[in-house]
Amino acid sequence: MAIRRKDSFLWGKAPPLVTPTHRKQIEIIKIHTCDLLDDIQKLRLEINNVTTEIHNSKAEKQNKNDERNRRFLYGKKKFNMDPKKGIHYLIENKLLQWKAETVAEFLYKEDGLNKTAIGNFLGEREESHVEILKAFVDLHEFSDLNLVQALRQFLWRFRLPGEAQKIDRMMEAFAARYCDCNPGVFQSTDTCYILSFAIIMLNTSLHNPNVKDKPSLQRFVSMNKGINNGEDLPTELLTKLYDSIRNEPFKIPEDDGNDLTLTFFNPDREGWLRKMGGRVKTWKRRWFILTDSCLYYFEYTTDKDPIGIIPLENLSVRKLQDTSKPFCLELYNPKGQQIKACKTENKGRVVQGKHQSYKLSAASAEERDDWIDAIRTSITKDPFYDLVSLRKRKIISNTSSKA
């Protein structure tokens, strides 16, 4: 027979009584347990709050970055339309510092900037712009490069502006930087300056299909005689530069040609004039923009595309007495040939204009004279020739005074 345990609950024996001390301990444990559960719940809430704050902080930071990027992109677009206003916007919004080195690096490295806008901004005459130009040029490393190689690198970053004084400042800065990087190659920065222009003009003459009389090596050597402080440059050097340009033209950076707005952001002159029609002899009010040796006219100032384009090459301008309108000026070809212009018809088709001359009427004699002066300035010969001639005369003068 199995042994029965006398202390077994199965036999109805009452469990031992819980003493007051034990009961007190159990109550304390329950209280601590409740406190721990409350603390755990509080920690959960705090963790959730912190997680939410971290998420909100990240979202806020992302929103700030998105807003900054949006403003930065807007500033770049503003720069492409008006460089000074674009830079001012970026500085005002703390996206760029107004320091020569910082602005120069922005122009040098930032993608999506209009090359024409960069050239016009760098060429400005204000002292701050001159400092930015120097900092921009200093970002280029020309050591151990021949002059053509250096020019290829330099001219790829922007497009040379059309204004002679701007070109002069930019090429002066280039010549100084090249001579600093390559001491002893030329006797003065003037030599580098003149030869640089000679190379640019050579590039145009050799590779422009409209230039029929291509310069030979002998002519290139001859036109650069005496530019090295009165001495000739080595024929071997000039031959190497000539061959380099003849074999490979400069790659000029092109801006988006589909948006003509970029062409008109910094015109030489703009304003209302009345124009006499070619076929129908009536006067119509048109908005004219003069830029890049072309005269564009629009129906309204808000129009994006012109309704007519008048290239000013080979044209002249003069005052005109007209009985039907006061304060007139006339664009004409001195050889009596038809002007090669174009206009847009009502259906959007571009056709060649049929004008022997263009008659325009201004609002006052002063306005007429200002337009005539601006047009004459625009149709003068290539500013490169004037700049080079001035610098050559300087070298000749210096050489004569030393003699």
C-alpha atoms as one frame of an Amber mdcrd trajectory, in Angstrom:
protein
   0.000   0.000   0.000   1.252   3.477  -0.915   2.398   5.764   1.813   0.132
   8.755   2.237   1.686  12.175   2.816   0.090  13.666   5.917   0.852  17.277
   4.815  -0.745  16.950   1.373  -3.448  19.460   0.420  -5.335  16.546  -1.077
  -6.079  15.288   2.336  -7.746  18.543   3.293  -4.983  19.844   5.485  -5.102
  23.713   5.549  -2.127  25.593   4.152   0.065  27.501   6.529  -1.261  30.950
   7.523   0.307  34.052   5.905   1.827  36.119   8.562   1.292  39.913   8.722
   4.923  40.406   7.827   4.571  38.328   4.665   1.342  40.122   3.770   3.068
  43.459   4.119   5.907  42.312   1.882   3.434  41.119  -0.736   1.688  44.500
  -0.706   5.001  46.273  -1.126   5.837  44.017  -4.099   2.455  44.794  -5.692
   2.998  48.517  -5.220   6.491  48.286  -6.753   5.076  46.231  -9.638   2.439
  48.892 -10.326   5.096  51.586 -10.158   7.298  49.655 -12.583   4.406  49.186
 -14.977   3.666  52.929 -14.805   7.323  53.711 -15.428   7.386  51.329 -18.400
   4.285  53.022 -19.836   5.851  56.446 -19.340   9.039  55.273 -21.068   6.991
  53.958 -23.958   5.255  57.326 -24.292   8.582  59.168 -24.073  10.134  56.864
 -26.686   7.146  57.461 -28.952   7.455  61.222 -28.427  11.198  61.186 -29.098
  10.668  59.013 -32.189   8.034  61.471 -33.421  10.358  64.422 -32.727  13.214
  62.721 -34.590  10.894  62.000 -37.519   9.555  65.561 -37.485  13.091  66.936
 -37.212  14.201  64.888 -40.205  11.114  65.954 -42.144  11.705  69.598 -41.179
  15.356  69.352 -42.189  14.355  67.745 -45.486  11.785  70.476 -46.042  14.432
  73.109 -45.307  16.824  71.421 -47.740  14.072  71.198 -50.350  13.260  74.877
 -49.826  16.950  75.809 -50.007  17.413  73.795 -53.195  14.313  75.403 -54.673
  15.596  78.891 -53.885  19.074  78.021 -55.125  17.645  76.780 -58.429  15.535
  79.925 -58.706  18.640  82.024 -58.059  20.501  80.249 -60.858  17.612  80.853
 -63.261  17.542  84.475 -62.173  21.297  84.682 -62.820  20.806  83.321 -66.340
  18.318  86.101 -67.075  20.132  88.907 -65.231  23.490  87.987 -63.634  23.637
  90.844 -61.118  20.096  90.262 -59.876  20.719  86.528 -59.662  23.851  86.943
 -57.516  22.069  89.512 -55.337  19.175  87.075 -54.786  21.529  84.239 -53.793
  23.404  86.468 -51.337  20.208  87.952 -49.892  18.893  84.434 -49.219  22.202
  83.369 -47.601  22.872  80.891 -50.405  26.124  82.568 -51.455  28.702  84.784
 -49.756  29.685  88.087 -51.332  33.368  87.224 -51.427  35.405  87.238 -54.620
  36.692  83.688 -54.126  33.238  82.291 -53.246  31.434  83.920 -56.180  34.250
  82.934 -58.561  34.031  79.302 -57.442  30.250  79.388 -57.944  30.722  80.636
 -61.525  33.526  78.150 -62.166  31.965  74.967 -60.774  28.179  75.322 -60.733
  26.284  73.439 -63.459  23.370  74.975 -65.341  24.688  78.548 -65.517  24.316
  80.383 -68.790  27.785  80.814 -70.354  26.886  84.185 -71.873  25.659  85.422
 -68.496  28.925  84.324 -66.850  30.952  86.219 -69.462  28.934  89.408 -69.063
  29.119  89.274 -65.253  32.884  88.707 -65.200  33.483  91.544 -67.641  31.809
  94.280 -65.564  34.032  97.229 -64.647  33.153  97.608 -60.928  36.066  96.865
 -58.590  34.216  93.966 -56.960  33.681  92.356 -60.365  37.337  92.854 -61.277
  38.297  91.022 -58.064  35.873  88.197 -58.893  37.334  87.990 -62.412  40.860
  87.670 -60.983  39.717  84.967 -58.539  37.929  83.177 -61.391  41.031  83.229
 -63.611  43.195  82.067 -60.694  41.093  78.884 -60.502  42.642  77.868 -63.843
  45.982  76.074 -63.907  47.923  76.973 -67.061  51.365  75.689 -66.048  53.232
  73.861 -68.842  50.399  74.515 -71.343  51.059  76.296 -74.610  48.908  79.347
 -75.289  46.342  77.538 -77.459  45.851  74.833 -74.819  45.372  77.480 -72.129
  42.898  79.404 -74.274  40.909  76.219 -74.949  40.580  75.655 -71.203  39.777
  79.299 -70.428  37.218  79.940 -73.188  35.299  76.753 -72.377  34.071  78.184
 -69.068  32.095  81.113 -70.516  31.374  83.008 -73.707  33.274  86.188 -74.428
  30.913  89.189 -74.230  30.439  91.467 -77.220  31.518  94.688 -75.511  35.132
  95.616 -76.276  35.934  96.914 -72.767  34.683  93.700 -71.164  36.748  91.594
 -73.569  39.780  93.744 -72.769  39.456  93.205 -68.994  38.956  89.457 -69.344
  41.830  88.888 -71.743  44.092  91.125 -69.649  43.354  88.911 -66.632  43.961
  85.773 -68.698  47.310  87.058 -69.991  48.462  87.952 -66.466  47.524  84.511
 -65.137  49.197  82.684 -68.042  52.432  84.605 -67.562  52.354  83.900 -63.805
  51.971  80.171 -64.503  54.613  80.180 -67.257  57.337  82.715 -66.394  59.836
  83.405 -69.135  57.658  82.321 -72.086  56.887  85.957 -73.017  58.714  89.148
 -72.133  55.487  90.876 -71.009  51.778  90.281 -70.494  51.178  92.585 -73.488
  52.812  89.987 -75.725  50.577  87.254 -74.349  47.536  89.536 -74.697  48.193
  90.346 -78.369  49.050  86.777 -79.328  45.905  85.492 -77.604  43.756  87.788
 -79.720  45.694  86.807 -82.828  44.919  83.145 -82.079  41.209  83.836 -81.514
  40.990  85.767 -84.796  42.952  83.018 -86.560  40.446  80.471 -85.284  37.579
  82.521 -86.737  39.285  83.079 -90.070  40.287  79.434 -90.569  36.999  77.837
 -89.546  34.291  80.352 -90.464  32.864  79.263 -93.844  32.013  82.896 -94.665
  35.703  83.845 -94.623  37.023  82.987 -98.071  40.556  84.348 -97.694  42.126
  81.895 -95.225  45.301  83.217 -93.557  48.456  81.235 -94.231  51.157  80.398
 -91.689  53.380  83.057 -93.239  50.705  85.726 -92.781  50.112  84.651 -89.163
  53.850  84.903 -88.449  54.053  88.260 -90.207  51.132  89.825 -88.301  52.828
  88.927 -85.009  56.232  90.407 -85.784  57.787  92.589 -83.086  55.109  91.935
 -80.441  57.578  90.518 -77.879  58.785  93.908 -76.597  59.937  94.784 -80.114
  61.412  91.360 -80.809  59.957  88.485 -82.852  58.593  85.367 -81.238  60.219
  82.068 -82.288  58.812  80.855 -85.605  58.694  77.360 -84.151  56.309  78.543
 -81.409  54.015  80.382 -83.843  54.000  77.380 -86.201  52.936  75.075 -83.379
  50.125  77.429 -82.356  48.970  77.850 -85.973  48.897  74.084 -86.603  46.979
  73.457 -83.391  44.202  75.876 -84.407  44.156  74.700 -88.015  43.772  71.053
 -86.960  41.227  71.637 -84.212  39.078  74.773 -83.803  38.108  76.124 -80.426
  35.069  74.447 -78.907  32.937  77.379 -77.877  30.370  76.498 -75.185  26.852
  76.881 -76.500  23.869  77.961 -74.457  20.353  76.749 -75.070  19.483  78.336
 -78.392  15.836  77.341 -78.164  15.098  80.051 -75.603  15.634  83.420 -77.246
  14.937  85.140 -73.935  18.581  84.573 -72.996  19.621  86.608 -76.041  17.771
  89.670 -74.810  18.639  89.754 -71.105  21.346  92.451 -71.442  20.613  94.463
 -74.603  22.617  97.419 -75.887  19.358  99.365 -76.211  15.618  98.720 -76.170
  12.483 100.819 -76.630   9.447 101.660 -78.739   9.872 102.810 -82.340   7.482
 103.081 -85.256   8.447 101.050 -88.319   7.271 101.519 -91.877   6.150  98.280
 -93.519   7.932  96.869 -96.549   5.055  95.806 -98.765   2.273  97.813 -97.116
   3.582 101.319 -96.453   2.007 101.901 -93.045   3.645 102.827 -89.737   3.319
 100.329 -86.902   4.506 100.654 -83.306   7.022  97.942 -82.403   9.227  97.111
 -79.415  12.875  97.050 -80.593  15.839  95.345 -78.912  19.421  95.954 -80.065
  21.899  93.230 -79.093  24.734  91.188 -80.626  24.785  93.329 -83.816  21.130
  92.489 -84.537  17.964  94.530 -84.260  14.955  92.479 -83.105  11.396  93.806
 -83.089   8.292  92.566 -81.281   4.612  93.393 -81.265   4.532  93.604 -77.450
   7.187  93.891 -74.730   5.928  90.621 -73.209   6.441  88.595 -76.406   9.052
  85.853 -76.126   9.862  85.557 -79.833  10.481  88.474 -82.232   8.360  89.020
 -85.317  11.385  90.321 -87.203  15.192  90.209 -87.116  17.510  92.674 -88.870
  21.209  91.648 -88.907  23.243  94.873 -88.924  26.262  93.441 -90.748  27.215
  95.614 -93.751  24.456  98.151 -92.955  24.647 101.864 -92.216  22.315 104.207
 -90.347  21.469 107.867 -90.879  18.942 110.551 -90.026  16.007 110.769 -92.408
  13.641 113.615 -93.184  10.160 112.187 -93.705   7.055 114.236 -94.265   4.732
 111.652 -92.682   6.636 111.118 -89.418   9.097 113.198 -87.349  12.419 112.094
 -85.820  13.155 109.364 -88.397  16.222 107.221 -88.960  17.007 104.824 -91.783
  18.897 101.535 -91.958  20.303 100.912 -95.413  22.940  98.996 -97.365  25.549
 101.455 -98.746  25.923  99.229-101.834  22.199  99.518-102.585  21.602  95.800
-102.059  18.490  94.321-100.480  18.817  93.911 -96.706  19.085  90.279 -95.565
  16.468  90.276 -92.829  13.628  87.957 -91.878  10.166  88.213 -90.342   7.374
  85.938 -89.157   4.105  85.821 -91.087   0.679  85.452 -89.458   0.774  81.633
 -89.748   4.162  81.462 -88.045   6.163  80.891 -91.237   9.541  82.652 -91.313
  10.189  84.478 -94.588  12.927  86.739 -95.879  12.190  90.453 -95.664  12.033
  92.523 -98.861  13.391  95.840 -97.650  15.860  98.008 -99.511  15.943 100.038
 -96.307  14.187 100.206 -92.931  12.552 103.483 -91.923  12.012 103.967 -88.194
  10.522 106.847 -86.218  11.391 107.768 -82.613   9.399 109.792 -80.086  11.917
 112.641 -79.965  15.066 113.939 -81.638  17.103 112.880 -78.592  15.764 109.313
 -78.757  16.469 109.166 -82.491  20.067 110.305 -81.978  20.573 107.801 -79.131
  19.327 104.964 -81.351  21.614 106.064 -84.195  24.642 106.148 -81.842  23.802
 102.717 -80.379  23.318 101.151 -83.819  26.553 102.646 -85.149  28.440 101.280
 -82.151  26.911  97.855 -82.721  27.875  97.661 -86.402  31.491  98.813 -86.069
  34.254  96.426 -87.066  35.320  93.568 -84.835  36.435  95.008 -81.437  39.299
  92.498 -81.362  41.111  94.495 -84.056  40.789  97.757 -82.119  42.037  96.156
 -78.894  45.029  94.530 -80.584  45.927  97.738 -82.452  45.920  99.727 -79.212
  48.145  97.185 -77.472  50.572  97.008 -80.413  50.873 100.792 -80.410  51.672
 100.615 -76.687  54.494  98.116 -77.302  55.902 100.201 -80.181  55.760 103.306
 -77.989  57.533 101.566 -75.100  60.199 100.153 -77.429  60.814 103.583 -79.009
  61.146 105.308 -75.641  63.726 102.736 -74.476  65.701 103.201 -77.684
